[in-house]
Amino acid sequence: MNKKLIKTVKKSFKTHFKAKPLLVFSPGRINLIGEHTDYNDGFAFPAAINKGIALAISKSNSNTSNVYAFNKEELYEFKIENLKPLEGGGWRNYVLGVVAELQKIGKQVGNFNSLFAGNIPGGAGMSSSAALENSFVFGLNELFDLGLTKNEMILVSQKAEHNFAGVKCGIMDQYASMFGVKKSALLLDCRTVESQPYKINFKDYKLMLINSNVKHDLSESAYNDRREVCEKVSKLLNVAALRDASKEDLNRIKTDITDEDYQKALYVINENNRVKQFSEAIKKDNIDALGNLLYQSHEGLSTKFKVSCKELDFLVDSAKKNPNILGARMMGGGFGGCAIILLKKDEFKTFKKDTAKKFKKRFEKDCSVYSVKLSQGTLLVK
Ligand code: GLA
């Protein structure tokens, strides 16, 4: 949770709407390993972080609702009936999506005033959108006594993303943001939508993120394309999802599919296995085994699943040359955003400076370096 952010929204809400709001904090997430496995009913290993969205919200007697985006200084007023996604609507579509998806499952949402602010860097692959969706679904559930469980709420958030933002995402982001556990990562089974928290202690190493500050315009359609390929291959394999397939199964249909589709499906099958190996290594406190799995994951994402980009490949390649780094890979949907790195604790400052310099020299633009804490999921702030 971020106290400063909460204080900001509380104060600003009072100025704008002259009322006492309900306050919600909803975090972003990282993912240790298990990328593009969630919509394949597979496993992922995400964690909520100490950066997120703070939302202030209260009922309104007017016949419209208001949302104020603090960081952008944009106010949006809308009627809550017959909601449709807006062309180029940006953040508005996440809010509209949540309200519309609540209505679709028969929940009565009244008018409200709201204001949110966030400190998750946009486009970094740290799920600012899931944090925003979750903050609204959680806030509205509380405000209008909708009686939803957290599991039901994340399905509303996910549907908002599918139908109002147009990204056919899996459940990892919304799950991690809603259910995060302090100092822990969640071994998430995306089929049962259940997780096991693992206390994380990387000993001499520390997690850090480097944002390439790249966001490709086509990332949404490329994401949906990847999902389609996975679904097409699992249909040919006659299984519900790639989670149910082995490499041997895939080899049986190798000649019936293109090599690109074969490589993509193979990546998913391998990545699922890596999540299990990674969690086993953590259980056994075998920190040394983690690095290699991270590098393998990146290799698959880059050369087989093809969702990396030159900036992320550069960051991971430079990491490999650095003896103070245990492992690294790109994180999230891809085509930009962050690399996640396990680095020796006392090397943080030097590494930050060196990487920034090298990155700038190579690409003539800046990267950003963050350290994050594994934190609690979406909550009502008392
Ligand atoms: C995005 C999606 C998630 C997941 C990741 C890749 O963050 O929203 O559902 O598929 O990409 O692992």
mmCIF file of N, CA and C in Angstrom, residues 248-322:
data_model
loop_
_atom_site.group_PDB
_atom_site.id
_atom_site.type_symbol
_atom_site.label_atom_id
_atom_site.label_comp_id
_atom_site.label_asym_id
_atom_site.label_seq_id
_atom_site.Cartn_x
_atom_site.Cartn_y
_atom_site.Cartn_z
ATOM 1 N N GLU A 248 5.619 -34.469 -26.544
ATOM 2 C CA GLU A 248 5.379 -35.654 -27.382
ATOM 3 C C GLU A 248 4.065 -35.508 -28.138
ATOM 4 N N ASP A 249 3.041 -35.024 -27.439
ATOM 5 C CA ASP A 249 1.742 -34.803 -28.112
ATOM 6 C C ASP A 249 1.929 -33.841 -29.276
ATOM 7 N N LEU A 250 2.642 -32.760 -28.976
ATOM 8 C CA LEU A 250 2.829 -31.724 -29.985
ATOM 9 C C LEU A 250 3.587 -32.269 -31.193
ATOM 10 N N ASN A 251 4.583 -33.107 -30.932
ATOM 11 C CA ASN A 251 5.375 -33.671 -32.031
ATOM 12 C C ASN A 251 4.534 -34.526 -32.968
ATOM 13 N N ARG A 252 3.470 -35.108 -32.433
ATOM 14 C CA ARG A 252 2.601 -35.945 -33.264
ATOM 15 C C ARG A 252 1.877 -35.135 -34.347
ATOM 16 N N ILE A 253 1.673 -33.842 -34.088
ATOM 17 C CA ILE A 253 0.975 -33.046 -35.113
ATOM 18 C C ILE A 253 1.914 -32.048 -35.798
ATOM 19 N N LYS A 254 3.193 -32.252 -35.558
ATOM 20 C CA LYS A 254 4.187 -31.285 -36.040
ATOM 21 C C LYS A 254 4.040 -30.974 -37.536
ATOM 22 N N THR A 255 3.781 -32.013 -38.330
ATOM 23 C CA THR A 255 3.719 -31.787 -39.784
ATOM 24 C C THR A 255 2.392 -31.153 -40.212
ATOM 25 N N ASP A 256 1.424 -31.095 -39.306
ATOM 26 C CA ASP A 256 0.118 -30.496 -39.663
ATOM 27 C C ASP A 256 0.072 -29.003 -39.397
ATOM 28 N N ILE A 257 1.090 -28.474 -38.724
ATOM 29 C CA ILE A 257 1.066 -27.036 -38.404
ATOM 30 C C ILE A 257 2.342 -26.355 -38.918
ATOM 31 N N THR A 258 2.304 -25.033 -38.973
ATOM 32 C CA THR A 258 3.499 -24.318 -39.438
ATOM 33 C C THR A 258 4.581 -24.390 -38.362
ATOM 34 N N ASP A 259 5.817 -24.171 -38.758
ATOM 35 C CA ASP A 259 6.893 -24.222 -37.770
ATOM 36 C C ASP A 259 6.712 -23.114 -36.724
ATOM 37 N N GLU A 260 6.221 -21.950 -37.150
ATOM 38 C CA GLU A 260 6.000 -20.854 -36.179
ATOM 39 C C GLU A 260 5.012 -21.262 -35.093
ATOM 40 N N ASP A 261 3.907 -21.884 -35.544
ATOM 41 C CA ASP A 261 2.897 -22.296 -34.556
ATOM 42 C C ASP A 261 3.445 -23.398 -33.644
ATOM 43 N N TYR A 262 4.237 -24.283 -34.230
ATOM 44 C CA TYR A 262 4.858 -25.353 -33.440
ATOM 45 C C TYR A 262 5.737 -24.749 -32.345
ATOM 46 N N GLN A 263 6.584 -23.782 -32.730
ATOM 47 C CA GLN A 263 7.503 -23.162 -31.761
ATOM 48 C C GLN A 263 6.740 -22.447 -30.655
ATOM 49 N N LYS A 264 5.651 -21.797 -31.034
ATOM 50 C CA LYS A 264 4.887 -21.050 -30.028
ATOM 51 C C LYS A 264 4.262 -22.007 -29.017
ATOM 52 N N ALA A 265 3.658 -23.079 -29.530
ATOM 53 C CA ALA A 265 3.033 -24.050 -28.622
ATOM 54 C C ALA A 265 4.094 -24.716 -27.746
ATOM 55 N N LEU A 266 5.247 -24.995 -28.352
ATOM 56 C CA LEU A 266 6.331 -25.628 -27.597
ATOM 57 C C LEU A 266 6.790 -24.709 -26.463
ATOM 58 N N TYR A 267 6.891 -23.425 -26.772
ATOM 59 C CA TYR A 267 7.273 -22.466 -25.724
ATOM 60 C C TYR A 267 6.319 -22.593 -24.529
ATOM 61 N N VAL A 268 5.010 -22.614 -24.797
ATOM 62 C CA VAL A 268 4.021 -22.641 -23.706
ATOM 63 C C VAL A 268 4.176 -23.917 -22.867
ATOM 64 N N ILE A 269 4.360 -25.036 -23.554
ATOM 65 C CA ILE A 269 4.516 -26.313 -22.841
ATOM 66 C C ILE A 269 5.771 -26.261 -21.952
ATOM 67 N N ASN A 270 6.864 -25.775 -22.506
ATOM 68 C CA ASN A 270 8.113 -25.669 -21.731
ATOM 69 C C ASN A 270 7.979 -24.691 -20.569
ATOM 70 N N GLU A 271 7.329 -23.571 -20.826
ATOM 71 C CA GLU A 271 7.223 -22.528 -19.790
ATOM 72 C C GLU A 271 6.412 -23.041 -18.600
ATOM 73 N N ASN A 272 5.362 -23.790 -18.913
ATOM 74 C CA ASN A 272 4.574 -24.381 -17.829
ATOM 75 C C ASN A 272 5.438 -25.262 -16.940
ATOM 76 N N ASN A 273 6.296 -26.059 -17.571
ATOM 77 C CA ASN A 273 7.198 -26.915 -16.794
ATOM 78 C C ASN A 273 8.184 -26.090 -15.979
ATOM 79 N N ARG A 274 8.631 -24.968 -16.569
ATOM 80 C CA ARG A 274 9.588 -24.127 -15.840
ATOM 81 C C ARG A 274 8.969 -23.537 -14.571
ATOM 82 N N VAL A 275 7.684 -23.201 -14.634
ATOM 83 C CA VAL A 275 7.037 -22.639 -13.438
ATOM 84 C C VAL A 275 7.095 -23.670 -12.304
ATOM 85 N N LYS A 276 6.818 -24.917 -12.667
ATOM 86 C CA LYS A 276 6.842 -25.958 -11.628
ATOM 87 C C LYS A 276 8.256 -26.128 -11.081
ATOM 88 N N GLN A 277 9.250 -26.124 -11.971
ATOM 89 C CA GLN A 277 10.647 -26.272 -11.513
ATOM 90 C C GLN A 277 11.066 -25.089 -10.631
ATOM 91 N N PHE A 278 10.630 -23.916 -11.022
ATOM 92 C CA PHE A 278 10.982 -22.698 -10.282
ATOM 93 C C PHE A 278 10.403 -22.761 -8.869
ATOM 94 N N SER A 279 9.134 -23.164 -8.774
ATOM 95 C CA SER A 279 8.507 -23.199 -7.444
ATOM 96 C C SER A 279 9.128 -24.301 -6.590
ATOM 97 N N GLU A 280 9.498 -25.411 -7.214
ATOM 98 C CA GLU A 280 10.187 -26.482 -6.471
ATOM 99 C C GLU A 280 11.518 -25.969 -5.913
ATOM 100 N N ALA A 281 12.257 -25.239 -6.764
ATOM 101 C CA ALA A 281 13.564 -24.710 -6.347
ATOM 102 C C ALA A 281 13.392 -23.742 -5.177
ATOM 103 N N ILE A 282 12.339 -22.958 -5.204
ATOM 104 C CA ILE A 282 12.109 -22.022 -4.097
ATOM 105 C C ILE A 282 11.788 -22.796 -2.827
ATOM 106 N N LYS A 283 10.962 -23.820 -2.972
ATOM 107 C CA LYS A 283 10.599 -24.642 -1.818
ATOM 108 C C LYS A 283 11.859 -25.231 -1.181
ATOM 109 N N LYS A 284 12.785 -25.679 -2.025
ATOM 110 C CA LYS A 284 14.017 -26.321 -1.522
ATOM 111 C C LYS A 284 15.100 -25.303 -1.206
ATOM 112 N N ASP A 285 14.772 -24.028 -1.360
ATOM 113 C CA ASP A 285 15.733 -22.971 -1.077
ATOM 114 C C ASP A 285 16.953 -23.045 -1.990
ATOM 115 N N ASN A 286 16.734 -23.564 -3.171
ATOM 116 C CA ASN A 286 17.820 -23.733 -4.127
ATOM 117 C C ASN A 286 17.875 -22.524 -5.069
ATOM 118 N N ILE A 287 18.370 -21.414 -4.535
ATOM 119 C CA ILE A 287 18.363 -20.139 -5.252
ATOM 120 C C ILE A 287 19.141 -20.219 -6.579
ATOM 121 N N ASP A 288 20.233 -21.004 -6.569
ATOM 122 C CA ASP A 288 21.076 -21.064 -7.770
ATOM 123 C C ASP A 288 20.342 -21.587 -8.995
ATOM 124 N N ALA A 289 19.329 -22.415 -8.763
ATOM 125 C CA ALA A 289 18.611 -23.010 -9.902
ATOM 126 C C ALA A 289 17.710 -21.990 -10.604
ATOM 127 N N LEU A 290 17.422 -20.888 -9.927
ATOM 128 C CA LEU A 290 16.425 -19.953 -10.466
ATOM 129 C C LEU A 290 16.899 -19.203 -11.702
ATOM 130 N N GLY A 291 18.170 -18.824 -11.681
ATOM 131 C CA GLY A 291 18.693 -17.959 -12.736
ATOM 132 C C GLY A 291 18.553 -18.565 -14.118
ATOM 133 N N ASN A 292 18.947 -19.830 -14.209
ATOM 134 C CA ASN A 292 18.895 -20.504 -15.484
ATOM 135 C C ASN A 292 17.472 -20.589 -16.035
ATOM 136 N N LEU A 293 16.532 -20.825 -15.135
ATOM 137 C CA LEU A 293 15.127 -20.914 -15.563
ATOM 138 C C LEU A 293 14.658 -19.568 -16.122
ATOM 139 N N LEU A 294 15.113 -18.490 -15.489
ATOM 140 C CA LEU A 294 14.744 -17.158 -15.988
ATOM 141 C C LEU A 294 15.313 -16.934 -17.392
ATOM 142 N N TYR A 295 16.582 -17.300 -17.567
ATOM 143 C CA TYR A 295 17.196 -17.120 -18.891
ATOM 144 C C TYR A 295 16.500 -17.988 -19.950
ATOM 145 N N GLN A 296 16.170 -19.214 -19.555
ATOM 146 C CA GLN A 296 15.478 -20.095 -20.511
ATOM 147 C C GLN A 296 14.123 -19.519 -20.896
ATOM 148 N N SER A 297 13.430 -18.963 -19.904
ATOM 149 C CA SER A 297 12.128 -18.365 -20.157
ATOM 150 C C SER A 297 12.265 -17.237 -21.183
ATOM 151 N N HIS A 298 13.278 -16.402 -20.977
ATOM 152 C CA HIS A 298 13.467 -15.289 -21.919
ATOM 153 C C HIS A 298 13.773 -15.790 -23.329
ATOM 154 N N GLU A 299 14.646 -16.763 -23.386
ATOM 155 C CA GLU A 299 15.019 -17.334 -24.685
ATOM 156 C C GLU A 299 13.764 -17.814 -25.437
ATOM 157 N N GLY A 300 12.880 -18.491 -24.720
ATOM 158 C CA GLY A 300 11.639 -18.988 -25.323
ATOM 159 C C GLY A 300 10.732 -17.843 -25.763
ATOM 160 N N LEU A 301 10.600 -16.855 -24.897
ATOM 161 C CA LEU A 301 9.727 -15.714 -25.218
ATOM 162 C C LEU A 301 10.250 -14.957 -26.440
ATOM 163 N N SER A 302 11.579 -14.888 -26.530
ATOM 164 C CA SER A 302 12.176 -14.110 -27.596
ATOM 165 C C SER A 302 12.228 -14.894 -28.921
ATOM 166 N N THR A 303 12.727 -16.121 -28.872
ATOM 167 C CA THR A 303 12.975 -16.810 -30.150
ATOM 168 C C THR A 303 11.825 -17.716 -30.581
ATOM 169 N N LYS A 304 11.038 -18.221 -29.631
ATOM 170 C CA LYS A 304 9.949 -19.131 -30.008
ATOM 171 C C LYS A 304 8.590 -18.427 -30.032
ATOM 172 N N PHE A 305 8.285 -17.759 -28.923
ATOM 173 C CA PHE A 305 6.953 -17.132 -28.826
ATOM 174 C C PHE A 305 6.953 -15.757 -29.486
ATOM 175 N N LYS A 306 8.136 -15.221 -29.655
ATOM 176 C CA LYS A 306 8.351 -13.962 -30.394
ATOM 177 C C LYS A 306 7.538 -12.781 -29.860
ATOM 178 N N VAL A 307 7.720 -12.513 -28.563
ATOM 179 C CA VAL A 307 7.048 -11.352 -27.975
ATOM 180 C C VAL A 307 8.036 -10.380 -27.315
ATOM 181 N N SER A 308 9.342 -10.580 -27.589
ATOM 182 C CA SER A 308 10.321 -9.659 -27.001
ATOM 183 C C SER A 308 10.586 -8.508 -27.988
ATOM 184 N N CYS A 309 11.586 -7.731 -27.723
ATOM 185 C CA CYS A 309 11.985 -6.671 -28.659
ATOM 186 C C CYS A 309 13.483 -6.434 -28.443
ATOM 187 N N LYS A 310 14.092 -5.667 -29.302
ATOM 188 C CA LYS A 310 15.560 -5.553 -29.245
ATOM 189 C C LYS A 310 16.045 -4.948 -27.931
ATOM 190 N N GLU A 311 15.280 -4.040 -27.368
ATOM 191 C CA GLU A 311 15.691 -3.400 -26.112
ATOM 192 C C GLU A 311 15.702 -4.417 -24.967
ATOM 193 N N LEU A 312 14.655 -5.258 -24.907
ATOM 194 C CA LEU A 312 14.597 -6.263 -23.830
ATOM 195 C C LEU A 312 15.675 -7.323 -24.030
ATOM 196 N N ASP A 313 15.880 -7.728 -25.284
ATOM 197 C CA ASP A 313 16.935 -8.713 -25.554
ATOM 198 C C ASP A 313 18.297 -8.163 -25.136
ATOM 199 N N PHE A 314 18.502 -6.892 -25.404
ATOM 200 C CA PHE A 314 19.769 -6.247 -25.028
ATOM 201 C C PHE A 314 19.958 -6.289 -23.506
ATOM 202 N N LEU A 315 18.892 -5.962 -22.769
ATOM 203 C CA LEU A 315 18.997 -5.945 -21.298
ATOM 204 C C LEU A 315 19.308 -7.343 -20.760
ATOM 205 N N VAL A 316 18.655 -8.351 -21.326
ATOM 206 C CA VAL A 316 18.884 -9.714 -20.842
ATOM 207 C C VAL A 316 20.278 -10.201 -21.261
ATOM 208 N N ASP A 317 20.692 -9.879 -22.475
ATOM 209 C CA ASP A 317 22.047 -10.270 -22.913
ATOM 210 C C ASP A 317 23.122 -9.615 -22.045
ATOM 211 N N SER A 318 22.915 -8.335 -21.711
ATOM 212 C CA SER A 318 23.908 -7.677 -20.843
ATOM 213 C C SER A 318 23.905 -8.322 -19.463
ATOM 214 N N ALA A 319 22.742 -8.719 -18.984
ATOM 215 C CA ALA A 319 22.662 -9.366 -17.663
ATOM 216 C C ALA A 319 23.500 -10.639 -17.643
ATOM 217 N N LYS A 320 23.409 -11.385 -18.750
ATOM 218 C CA LYS A 320 24.137 -12.665 -18.820
ATOM 219 C C LYS A 320 25.641 -12.474 -18.650
ATOM 220 N N LYS A 321 26.125 -11.322 -19.078
ATOM 221 C CA LYS A 321 27.566 -11.071 -19.004
ATOM 222 C C LYS A 321 27.995 -10.589 -17.618
ATOM 223 N N ASN A 322 27.032 -10.325 -16.759
ATOM 224 C CA ASN A 322 27.336 -9.738 -15.448
ATOM 225 C C ASN A 322 27.322 -10.813 -14.348
#
